[in-house]
């Protein structure tokens, strides 16, 4: 038995459950007497409901009720009651609150029936009359209405430094360009769903698709005036979320409302079309000005963004902060404005703002390299910064230089002819492009509980989520390694609001935050074991402190003489202990405040372009990633691969088509909303660059959930330029833009 | 609830009788299109006549060519030895469509009868003359990236999405149908319609008629053929533009030619003029370009599909080059 798991490619502990269909998702739970609900969605984008007639639906046998703004139960009315952990400043959307329509596909009625089919049919019979008002959904056409929000959810523009205008005017090499990308939707495979089980004692067990059971629970507690006991939220498995589960979505609200009103169990699953009716990555226009000296030293940089938000909340993300993180420059200016449109509030989507901001910044850097006649990697190295200029703080660690070096070498970058259109593969043009990437690696407060039982089995738990990233596996590894137990003897529990607090499963901070709590609670158990073992006959630990022992192969051993020790099971049995239990909260160390925590990556891409058709193939990607300690090489690699594949989608395919006449997204199904298929994905290589970080958090690991997608779109756009000589500054780069 | 009835007759006669009884009856074959449309509320049949037990599953040789039963799966046709040998163009078109799973379920009859993928047709909250005659066309001034550049009307600018049909149009196939008045054969070019004032009618198949088979006449187009499909990802996407090209070449002279396009019109778009421009000419890129220019006469684009005016001729030239082995 070997109980060293950190840094190994441990297979998913829940893999078998998943592939055999044992893993249950929110919509798969059921209970006796389950009723089914279906949402009626608004046809218009703005206006009022003049009348709503549900009589035909109500006449159907088996339809239990139809909820609308007219007959909904009493609801909380303070904005605060509707705010959740991920709410931007503003006034959150309240389903069925009044007759106001604020966006197309807004839920305006809920039909509850004995069967799903009946509920759906009932929904089709609900007659709605609208008083239409003219709506605005076009970001580009409404740019002059942009404003600076009073408060930024995140991504507040950094302070200007130096004199950007003057330095830019005097620069030898310049870029002054605008970049654009459209709205995109998260589109996880699993639709958003909530199954509310009405228990005999009048409490509710709620199975919800969410990235935080605590967030879901608090949300409904506040709105429906419930106690913690009234509503337990459970979410053991999530079929992808990518940010869509960071905020409680309206199916949770509606299912709970109906269950409370009917005192029945209710299941509500959104349709794929309805998955296009809430948060999305906001369409954004970015203006970049970069100026450099002849030899490529950055003299001036300006980054401005104009992004869509809803009329009711000011959503903002980290778009314009990356120049300060990536490149040294003394004359900088930033701005970030929002444009209110008649759409739902945008929502964090994998590396929110990062993929966006670095798409523009890294494209502009490529243009600057061309303007200055310098190799793109060299330009980046020249302007490399050892300090994050946002906070004027050193990095907790930064091996980005190694990322460039190792990835460039693997890719064969030195063979690149800088001349556009200089490389060919038969009929096709070949292009090589690269980009840098960074993403935050913060630690949040998190709690965890551990129970060690007499049989030597350990259960560790925290109310976090596993959205497919591998949380179950990594936490199990961390706990097993800390206490030297075999993996099979360790169970990690998550996704239950009765468990200790964990932050939202987002921001790439789960391993760092929950992982630190897991390690800490296991250390606490270790400490207890040590105490118990000191008094055992012949104990080698009588005088030992925790730092003098190690846990390995089911045993506690003396570090100085590993032949001396006890089996953990024996300690428990000899001291007649049934269980040792600990619960801890782990908070970021105050020392962290003096440093800037970031993961970094360098992405190198080869594309092949058929100019006759404008079609682009991403034939090769090499990504060098520096993200501290890699806990699990297998799940980490999966995260980066997934990020790169999504980056391909973002660069070339993904686009939610907004029809501005109807104010509605039109390609609301997966046949028409394109994400990469297997045939689009070719050779991808992931390199994890060694990086030691003692500061970032107690386990030294930076998150990997988001860094993989950052930079990919820019690298592809840069490669397309290198292949064709044509700079497309508008994502996705569909064939019509290249041909 | 839309409580539709479901029957599964084993005799053709019974199937026809059930269909004749009510216009709200629909045949169902693989169900890969119809079930989707029912879920979206686009189609609301009161009765489904499952035709899978009818004896229409064979591929047979006839005196004039090959007869493919209406219920043969798309994947079976694509892999059939005779098809590969005699009509490789058809096989190429089929494998470029949908995904392996869908091709296993999809039938020849269903593929011919599949409906447009226009966004507005699919969204029952919005106007669409095809779905709801008289309600207007949302695409005309909406998102019309995937829409027609030929043969549209102010009532409808949708395109027929099939790949298979483009090859069948090029191969001069005929659709054998049966109805209350017996069997009849409809030439492929006359089978699908242009939208005109009645975009709700996709085809000239009578409401009581059933497709029995497709007849493909023997032809010399066994070697120099190519089906080219341009789409927004490498697989599992409908054609933005596709071209079925077939050449009969002897001593570098084009003796005969067939050309049809997909993704550009309300029906598979046969390019008879361009074919004429090819026949008798020497194989050369210039000749192909001339043919493409003829093919594009009369094309007109909307706000978002202007790229097709360039993509279509480029595709024609490339398909012809591939067919001629010019690479
Ligand atoms: C995600 C997706 C991607 C796709 N991509 C492509 C693609 O790239 N290229 C492509 O060509 N196709 C594509 N398809 C469409 C697919 O080819 C069709 O759905 C399929 O061919 C329909 O055949 P079916 O047997 O399933 O028809 P069904 O769904 O059973 O029926 C379709 C229609 O045909 C009628 N019908 C069926 N048989 C007969 C008959 N014998 N006589 C009279 N009427 C009949 C039915 O009444 C119905 O109206 C795609 C489909 C999906 C879902």
PDB file of C-alpha atoms in Angstrom, chain A residues 178-423:
ATOM      1  CA  UNK A 178     -11.178  47.581 -31.591  1.00  0.00           C
ATOM      2  CA  UNK A 179     -12.088  43.992 -30.868  1.00  0.00           C
ATOM      3  CA  UNK A 180     -15.500  42.458 -30.473  1.00  0.00           C
ATOM      4  CA  UNK A 181     -17.066  39.245 -29.364  1.00  0.00           C
ATOM      5  CA  UNK A 182     -20.722  38.207 -29.282  1.00  0.00           C
ATOM      6  CA  UNK A 183     -22.873  36.890 -26.480  1.00  0.00           C
ATOM      7  CA  UNK A 184     -22.362  33.231 -25.672  1.00  0.00           C
ATOM      8  CA  UNK A 185     -24.340  30.847 -23.532  1.00  0.00           C
ATOM      9  CA  UNK A 186     -22.976  28.296 -21.080  1.00  0.00           C
ATOM     10  CA  UNK A 187     -24.922  25.374 -22.474  1.00  0.00           C
ATOM     11  CA  UNK A 188     -23.955  22.633 -20.038  1.00  0.00           C
ATOM     12  CA  UNK A 189     -25.264  19.237 -21.102  1.00  0.00           C
ATOM     13  CA  UNK A 190     -27.550  19.072 -18.089  1.00  0.00           C
ATOM     14  CA  UNK A 191     -30.438  21.516 -18.188  1.00  0.00           C
ATOM     15  CA  UNK A 192     -31.123  23.525 -15.078  1.00  0.00           C
ATOM     16  CA  UNK A 193     -33.508  21.597 -12.885  1.00  0.00           C
ATOM     17  CA  UNK A 194     -34.898  21.557  -9.375  1.00  0.00           C
ATOM     18  CA  UNK A 195     -36.730  18.672  -7.749  1.00  0.00           C
ATOM     19  CA  UNK A 196     -38.469  19.727  -4.561  1.00  0.00           C
ATOM     20  CA  UNK A 197     -39.524  16.829  -2.343  1.00  0.00           C
ATOM     21  CA  UNK A 198     -42.284  17.759   0.055  1.00  0.00           C
ATOM     22  CA  UNK A 199     -41.592  15.779   3.223  1.00  0.00           C
ATOM     23  CA  UNK A 200     -44.240  14.502   5.652  1.00  0.00           C
ATOM     24  CA  UNK A 201     -43.242  17.056   8.263  1.00  0.00           C
ATOM     25  CA  UNK A 202     -43.766  19.938   5.876  1.00  0.00           C
ATOM     26  CA  UNK A 203     -40.085  20.534   5.204  1.00  0.00           C
ATOM     27  CA  UNK A 204     -38.524  20.404   1.754  1.00  0.00           C
ATOM     28  CA  UNK A 205     -35.597  18.461   0.383  1.00  0.00           C
ATOM     29  CA  UNK A 206     -34.519  20.245  -2.753  1.00  0.00           C
ATOM     30  CA  UNK A 207     -32.339  18.669  -5.408  1.00  0.00           C
ATOM     31  CA  UNK A 208     -30.949  21.563  -7.374  1.00  0.00           C
ATOM     32  CA  UNK A 209     -28.497  22.052 -10.192  1.00  0.00           C
ATOM     33  CA  UNK A 210     -26.190  24.562  -8.582  1.00  0.00           C
ATOM     34  CA  UNK A 211     -22.587  25.502  -7.953  1.00  0.00           C
ATOM     35  CA  UNK A 212     -23.438  26.172  -4.310  1.00  0.00           C
ATOM     36  CA  UNK A 213     -26.119  24.495  -2.228  1.00  0.00           C
ATOM     37  CA  UNK A 214     -25.670  27.148   0.465  1.00  0.00           C
ATOM     38  CA  UNK A 215     -26.281  29.917  -2.044  1.00  0.00           C
ATOM     39  CA  UNK A 216     -29.456  28.208  -3.276  1.00  0.00           C
ATOM     40  CA  UNK A 217     -30.622  27.610   0.271  1.00  0.00           C
ATOM     41  CA  UNK A 218     -30.038  31.170   1.443  1.00  0.00           C
ATOM     42  CA  UNK A 219     -31.783  32.531  -1.611  1.00  0.00           C
ATOM     43  CA  UNK A 220     -35.035  30.667  -1.071  1.00  0.00           C
ATOM     44  CA  UNK A 221     -34.868  31.136   2.696  1.00  0.00           C
ATOM     45  CA  UNK A 222     -34.874  34.889   2.250  1.00  0.00           C
ATOM     46  CA  UNK A 223     -37.547  35.017  -0.417  1.00  0.00           C
ATOM     47  CA  UNK A 224     -39.977  32.565   1.136  1.00  0.00           C
ATOM     48  CA  UNK A 225     -39.140  33.347   4.750  1.00  0.00           C
ATOM     49  CA  UNK A 226     -37.986  29.829   5.603  1.00  0.00           C
ATOM     50  CA  UNK A 227     -35.709  28.496   8.295  1.00  0.00           C
ATOM     51  CA  UNK A 228     -32.608  26.445   7.563  1.00  0.00           C
ATOM     52  CA  UNK A 229     -34.491  23.326   8.617  1.00  0.00           C
ATOM     53  CA  UNK A 230     -37.382  24.035   6.253  1.00  0.00           C
ATOM     54  CA  UNK A 231     -35.298  23.666   3.151  1.00  0.00           C
ATOM     55  CA  UNK A 232     -32.346  21.365   2.686  1.00  0.00           C
ATOM     56  CA  UNK A 233     -30.604  21.700  -0.651  1.00  0.00           C
ATOM     57  CA  UNK A 234     -28.773  18.744  -2.150  1.00  0.00           C
ATOM     58  CA  UNK A 235     -26.698  18.585  -5.306  1.00  0.00           C
ATOM     59  CA  UNK A 236     -24.410  15.576  -5.461  1.00  0.00           C
ATOM     60  CA  UNK A 237     -23.640  15.761  -9.188  1.00  0.00           C
ATOM     61  CA  UNK A 238     -23.740  18.564 -11.688  1.00  0.00           C
ATOM     62  CA  UNK A 239     -23.713  17.874 -15.417  1.00  0.00           C
ATOM     63  CA  UNK A 240     -21.544  20.850 -16.260  1.00  0.00           C
ATOM     64  CA  UNK A 241     -22.285  24.417 -15.258  1.00  0.00           C
ATOM     65  CA  UNK A 242     -19.357  26.684 -16.289  1.00  0.00           C
ATOM     66  CA  UNK A 243     -20.813  29.484 -14.169  1.00  0.00           C
ATOM     67  CA  UNK A 244     -24.480  28.989 -15.050  1.00  0.00           C
ATOM     68  CA  UNK A 245     -25.043  27.544 -11.567  1.00  0.00           C
ATOM     69  CA  UNK A 246     -23.313  30.343  -9.696  1.00  0.00           C
ATOM     70  CA  UNK A 247     -26.608  32.129  -9.244  1.00  0.00           C
ATOM     71  CA  UNK A 248     -29.841  30.386  -8.309  1.00  0.00           C
ATOM     72  CA  UNK A 249     -31.808  30.248 -11.542  1.00  0.00           C
ATOM     73  CA  UNK A 250     -35.514  30.797 -11.842  1.00  0.00           C
ATOM     74  CA  UNK A 251     -36.431  27.134 -11.919  1.00  0.00           C
ATOM     75  CA  UNK A 252     -35.419  26.900  -8.249  1.00  0.00           C
ATOM     76  CA  UNK A 253     -37.587  29.838  -7.296  1.00  0.00           C
ATOM     77  CA  UNK A 254     -40.573  28.546  -9.257  1.00  0.00           C
ATOM     78  CA  UNK A 255     -40.346  24.932  -8.084  1.00  0.00           C
ATOM     79  CA  UNK A 256     -40.104  25.982  -4.430  1.00  0.00           C
ATOM     80  CA  UNK A 257     -42.915  28.485  -4.805  1.00  0.00           C
ATOM     81  CA  UNK A 258     -45.187  25.833  -6.309  1.00  0.00           C
ATOM     82  CA  UNK A 259     -44.263  23.215  -3.709  1.00  0.00           C
ATOM     83  CA  UNK A 260     -45.042  25.616  -0.878  1.00  0.00           C
ATOM     84  CA  UNK A 261     -48.350  26.644  -2.404  1.00  0.00           C
ATOM     85  CA  UNK A 262     -49.501  23.125  -3.259  1.00  0.00           C
ATOM     86  CA  UNK A 263     -47.762  21.336  -0.392  1.00  0.00           C
ATOM     87  CA  UNK A 264     -46.691  18.795  -2.962  1.00  0.00           C
ATOM     88  CA  UNK A 265     -43.422  17.632  -4.448  1.00  0.00           C
ATOM     89  CA  UNK A 266     -42.585  19.515  -7.643  1.00  0.00           C
ATOM     90  CA  UNK A 267     -40.075  18.897 -10.399  1.00  0.00           C
ATOM     91  CA  UNK A 268     -39.109  21.579 -12.869  1.00  0.00           C
ATOM     92  CA  UNK A 269     -36.628  21.097 -15.699  1.00  0.00           C
ATOM     93  CA  UNK A 270     -35.909  23.901 -18.130  1.00  0.00           C
ATOM     94  CA  UNK A 271     -35.891  23.211 -21.853  1.00  0.00           C
ATOM     95  CA  UNK A 272     -32.803  23.775 -23.998  1.00  0.00           C
ATOM     96  CA  UNK A 273     -34.454  26.884 -25.402  1.00  0.00           C
ATOM     97  CA  UNK A 274     -35.038  28.170 -21.877  1.00  0.00           C
ATOM     98  CA  UNK A 275     -31.324  27.645 -21.188  1.00  0.00           C
ATOM     99  CA  UNK A 276     -30.911  30.685 -23.459  1.00  0.00           C
ATOM    100  CA  UNK A 277     -33.197  32.765 -21.247  1.00  0.00           C
ATOM    101  CA  UNK A 278     -30.840  33.675 -18.434  1.00  0.00           C
ATOM    102  CA  UNK A 279     -27.217  34.635 -17.849  1.00  0.00           C
ATOM    103  CA  UNK A 280     -24.668  34.586 -20.643  1.00  0.00           C
ATOM    104  CA  UNK A 281     -21.205  35.844 -21.458  1.00  0.00           C
ATOM    105  CA  UNK A 282     -21.794  39.483 -22.334  1.00  0.00           C
ATOM    106  CA  UNK A 283     -21.058  40.762 -25.803  1.00  0.00           C
ATOM    107  CA  UNK A 284     -18.193  43.231 -25.427  1.00  0.00           C
ATOM    108  CA  UNK A 285     -16.449  45.848 -27.537  1.00  0.00           C
ATOM    109  CA  UNK A 286     -12.853  46.533 -26.551  1.00  0.00           C
ATOM    110  CA  UNK A 287     -10.596  49.327 -27.606  1.00  0.00           C
ATOM    111  CA  UNK A 288      -6.853  48.789 -27.237  1.00  0.00           C
ATOM    112  CA  UNK A 289      -4.076  51.275 -27.743  1.00  0.00           C
ATOM    113  CA  UNK A 290      -0.532  50.052 -27.321  1.00  0.00           C
ATOM    114  CA  UNK A 291       2.596  52.023 -28.026  1.00  0.00           C
ATOM    115  CA  UNK A 292       6.157  50.754 -27.906  1.00  0.00           C
ATOM    116  CA  UNK A 293       9.650  51.976 -28.550  1.00  0.00           C
ATOM    117  CA  UNK A 294      11.468  50.758 -31.642  1.00  0.00           C
ATOM    118  CA  UNK A 295      12.952  47.880 -29.745  1.00  0.00           C
ATOM    119  CA  UNK A 296       9.633  46.823 -28.294  1.00  0.00           C
ATOM    120  CA  UNK A 297       9.465  48.362 -24.837  1.00  0.00           C
ATOM    121  CA  UNK A 298       5.880  49.177 -23.945  1.00  0.00           C
ATOM    122  CA  UNK A 299       5.546  52.903 -23.441  1.00  0.00           C
ATOM    123  CA  UNK A 300       1.797  53.338 -23.411  1.00  0.00           C
ATOM    124  CA  UNK A 301      -1.232  51.136 -22.993  1.00  0.00           C
ATOM    125  CA  UNK A 302      -4.925  51.854 -22.920  1.00  0.00           C
ATOM    126  CA  UNK A 303      -7.674  49.307 -22.525  1.00  0.00           C
ATOM    127  CA  UNK A 304     -11.331  50.318 -22.691  1.00  0.00           C
ATOM    128  CA  UNK A 305     -14.351  48.062 -22.745  1.00  0.00           C
ATOM    129  CA  UNK A 306     -18.059  48.475 -23.499  1.00  0.00           C
ATOM    130  CA  UNK A 307     -20.099  45.504 -22.375  1.00  0.00           C
ATOM    131  CA  UNK A 308     -23.761  44.643 -22.307  1.00  0.00           C
ATOM    132  CA  UNK A 309     -25.703  44.316 -19.096  1.00  0.00           C
ATOM    133  CA  UNK A 310     -29.386  44.125 -18.265  1.00  0.00           C
ATOM    134  CA  UNK A 311     -31.555  47.079 -17.298  1.00  0.00           C
ATOM    135  CA  UNK A 312     -31.824  45.819 -13.753  1.00  0.00           C
ATOM    136  CA  UNK A 313     -28.320  44.790 -12.703  1.00  0.00           C
ATOM    137  CA  UNK A 314     -24.822  46.074 -13.441  1.00  0.00           C
ATOM    138  CA  UNK A 315     -22.890  42.973 -14.343  1.00  0.00           C
ATOM    139  CA  UNK A 316     -19.149  43.558 -14.669  1.00  0.00           C
ATOM    140  CA  UNK A 317     -16.165  41.240 -14.951  1.00  0.00           C
ATOM    141  CA  UNK A 318     -12.365  41.395 -15.056  1.00  0.00           C
ATOM    142  CA  UNK A 319     -11.947  42.675 -18.603  1.00  0.00           C
ATOM    143  CA  UNK A 320      -9.487  45.572 -18.446  1.00  0.00           C
ATOM    144  CA  UNK A 321      -7.209  44.537 -15.577  1.00  0.00           C
ATOM    145  CA  UNK A 322      -4.824  42.241 -17.445  1.00  0.00           C
ATOM    146  CA  UNK A 323      -2.397  44.708 -18.930  1.00  0.00           C
ATOM    147  CA  UNK A 324      -1.318  45.485 -15.378  1.00  0.00           C
ATOM    148  CA  UNK A 325      -0.885  41.805 -14.563  1.00  0.00           C
ATOM    149  CA  UNK A 326       1.000  40.804 -17.690  1.00  0.00           C
ATOM    150  CA  UNK A 327       3.151  43.677 -18.952  1.00  0.00           C
ATOM    151  CA  UNK A 328       5.237  46.356 -17.396  1.00  0.00           C
ATOM    152  CA  UNK A 329       4.182  49.788 -18.507  1.00  0.00           C
ATOM    153  CA  UNK A 330       4.319  53.191 -16.858  1.00  0.00           C
ATOM    154  CA  UNK A 331       1.758  55.070 -18.889  1.00  0.00           C
ATOM    155  CA  UNK A 332      -1.554  53.322 -18.752  1.00  0.00           C
ATOM    156  CA  UNK A 333      -5.241  54.224 -18.854  1.00  0.00           C
ATOM    157  CA  UNK A 334      -8.311  52.068 -18.400  1.00  0.00           C
ATOM    158  CA  UNK A 335     -12.023  52.355 -18.699  1.00  0.00           C
ATOM    159  CA  UNK A 336     -14.904  49.931 -18.554  1.00  0.00           C
ATOM    160  CA  UNK A 337     -18.423  50.982 -19.356  1.00  0.00           C
ATOM    161  CA  UNK A 338     -21.725  49.147 -19.445  1.00  0.00           C
ATOM    162  CA  UNK A 339     -24.592  49.405 -21.867  1.00  0.00           C
ATOM    163  CA  UNK A 340     -28.005  48.550 -20.463  1.00  0.00           C
ATOM    164  CA  UNK A 341     -30.022  46.368 -22.823  1.00  0.00           C
ATOM    165  CA  UNK A 342     -33.362  44.575 -22.581  1.00  0.00           C
ATOM    166  CA  UNK A 343     -31.767  41.214 -21.902  1.00  0.00           C
ATOM    167  CA  UNK A 344     -31.234  39.099 -18.835  1.00  0.00           C
ATOM    168  CA  UNK A 345     -28.221  40.026 -16.715  1.00  0.00           C
ATOM    169  CA  UNK A 346     -24.994  38.471 -18.015  1.00  0.00           C
ATOM    170  CA  UNK A 347     -23.398  35.852 -15.818  1.00  0.00           C
ATOM    171  CA  UNK A 348     -19.911  34.623 -15.055  1.00  0.00           C
ATOM    172  CA  UNK A 349     -18.855  32.096 -17.646  1.00  0.00           C
ATOM    173  CA  UNK A 350     -15.583  30.194 -17.411  1.00  0.00           C
ATOM    174  CA  UNK A 351     -12.805  32.766 -16.801  1.00  0.00           C
ATOM    175  CA  UNK A 352     -15.277  35.664 -16.963  1.00  0.00           C
ATOM    176  CA  UNK A 353     -13.550  38.755 -18.270  1.00  0.00           C
ATOM    177  CA  UNK A 354     -10.255  36.917 -18.560  1.00  0.00           C
ATOM    178  CA  UNK A 355     -11.005  35.168 -21.819  1.00  0.00           C
ATOM    179  CA  UNK A 356     -12.574  38.380 -22.994  1.00  0.00           C
ATOM    180  CA  UNK A 357      -9.957  40.869 -21.890  1.00  0.00           C
ATOM    181  CA  UNK A 358      -6.984  38.746 -22.837  1.00  0.00           C
ATOM    182  CA  UNK A 359      -8.497  37.959 -26.211  1.00  0.00           C
ATOM    183  CA  UNK A 360      -8.257  41.673 -27.017  1.00  0.00           C
ATOM    184  CA  UNK A 361      -5.024  42.412 -25.169  1.00  0.00           C
ATOM    185  CA  UNK A 362      -3.166  39.426 -26.593  1.00  0.00           C
ATOM    186  CA  UNK A 363      -4.426  40.163 -30.090  1.00  0.00           C
ATOM    187  CA  UNK A 364      -3.209  43.742 -29.734  1.00  0.00           C
ATOM    188  CA  UNK A 365       0.165  42.514 -28.448  1.00  0.00           C
ATOM    189  CA  UNK A 366       0.449  40.389 -31.569  1.00  0.00           C
ATOM    190  CA  UNK A 367      -0.338  43.409 -33.699  1.00  0.00           C
ATOM    191  CA  UNK A 368       2.270  45.364 -31.785  1.00  0.00           C
ATOM    192  CA  UNK A 369       4.846  42.656 -32.421  1.00  0.00           C
ATOM    193  CA  UNK A 370       4.098  42.969 -36.134  1.00  0.00           C
ATOM    194  CA  UNK A 371       4.261  46.768 -35.984  1.00  0.00           C
ATOM    195  CA  UNK A 372       7.596  46.688 -34.150  1.00  0.00           C
ATOM    196  CA  UNK A 373       8.979  43.824 -36.193  1.00  0.00           C
ATOM    197  CA  UNK A 374       9.643  41.730 -33.109  1.00  0.00           C
ATOM    198  CA  UNK A 375       8.879  38.111 -32.408  1.00  0.00           C
ATOM    199  CA  UNK A 376       5.642  37.862 -30.363  1.00  0.00           C
ATOM    200  CA  UNK A 377       7.304  35.803 -27.609  1.00  0.00           C
ATOM    201  CA  UNK A 378      10.227  38.153 -27.414  1.00  0.00           C
ATOM    202  CA  UNK A 379       7.906  41.142 -27.127  1.00  0.00           C
ATOM    203  CA  UNK A 380       6.236  39.524 -24.161  1.00  0.00           C
ATOM    204  CA  UNK A 381       9.504  38.642 -22.496  1.00  0.00           C
ATOM    205  CA  UNK A 382      10.746  42.169 -23.000  1.00  0.00           C
ATOM    206  CA  UNK A 383       7.792  43.572 -21.139  1.00  0.00           C
ATOM    207  CA  UNK A 384       7.533  40.824 -18.562  1.00  0.00           C
ATOM    208  CA  UNK A 385       6.509  42.091 -15.157  1.00  0.00           C
ATOM    209  CA  UNK A 386       7.560  40.708 -11.801  1.00  0.00           C
ATOM    210  CA  UNK A 387       4.892  42.784 -10.103  1.00  0.00           C
ATOM    211  CA  UNK A 388       1.152  42.965 -10.503  1.00  0.00           C
ATOM    212  CA  UNK A 389       0.692  46.637 -11.232  1.00  0.00           C
ATOM    213  CA  UNK A 390      -2.975  46.500 -10.178  1.00  0.00           C
ATOM    214  CA  UNK A 391      -1.951  46.140  -6.532  1.00  0.00           C
ATOM    215  CA  UNK A 392       1.691  47.051  -6.914  1.00  0.00           C
ATOM    216  CA  UNK A 393       2.409  43.679  -5.340  1.00  0.00           C
ATOM    217  CA  UNK A 394       4.811  40.841  -6.171  1.00  0.00           C
ATOM    218  CA  UNK A 395       3.337  37.551  -7.328  1.00  0.00           C
ATOM    219  CA  UNK A 396       3.001  34.634  -4.937  1.00  0.00           C
ATOM    220  CA  UNK A 397       4.873  32.835  -7.712  1.00  0.00           C
ATOM    221  CA  UNK A 398       5.138  33.293 -11.462  1.00  0.00           C
ATOM    222  CA  UNK A 399       6.725  30.812 -13.816  1.00  0.00           C
ATOM    223  CA  UNK A 400       5.297  32.348 -16.961  1.00  0.00           C
ATOM    224  CA  UNK A 401       8.764  32.664 -18.487  1.00  0.00           C
ATOM    225  CA  UNK A 402       9.152  28.917 -18.177  1.00  0.00           C
ATOM    226  CA  UNK A 403       5.711  28.471 -19.739  1.00  0.00           C
ATOM    227  CA  UNK A 404       6.839  30.457 -22.798  1.00  0.00           C
ATOM    228  CA  UNK A 405      10.095  28.584 -22.985  1.00  0.00           C
ATOM    229  CA  UNK A 406       8.833  25.044 -22.568  1.00  0.00           C
ATOM    230  CA  UNK A 407       5.714  25.454 -24.695  1.00  0.00           C
ATOM    231  CA  UNK A 408       7.617  27.277 -27.469  1.00  0.00           C
ATOM    232  CA  UNK A 409      10.230  24.556 -27.531  1.00  0.00           C
ATOM    233  CA  UNK A 410       7.682  21.762 -27.682  1.00  0.00           C
ATOM    234  CA  UNK A 411       5.805  23.616 -30.398  1.00  0.00           C
ATOM    235  CA  UNK A 412       8.904  24.331 -32.474  1.00  0.00           C
ATOM    236  CA  UNK A 413       8.297  28.084 -32.453  1.00  0.00           C
ATOM    237  CA  UNK A 414      11.845  28.944 -33.488  1.00  0.00           C
ATOM    238  CA  UNK A 415      11.111  27.555 -36.948  1.00  0.00           C
ATOM    239  CA  UNK A 416       8.414  30.146 -37.489  1.00  0.00           C
ATOM    240  CA  UNK A 417       8.768  32.456 -40.443  1.00  0.00           C
ATOM    241  CA  UNK A 418       7.249  35.722 -39.194  1.00  0.00           C
ATOM    242  CA  UNK A 419       6.023  36.667 -42.659  1.00  0.00           C
ATOM    243  CA  UNK A 420       2.237  36.175 -42.994  1.00  0.00           C
ATOM    244  CA  UNK A 421       1.181  33.742 -45.745  1.00  0.00           C
ATOM    245  CA  UNK A 422       4.653  32.246 -45.772  1.00  0.00           C
ATOM    246  CA  UNK A 423       3.721  28.740 -44.667  1.00  0.00           C
TER     247      UNK A 423
END
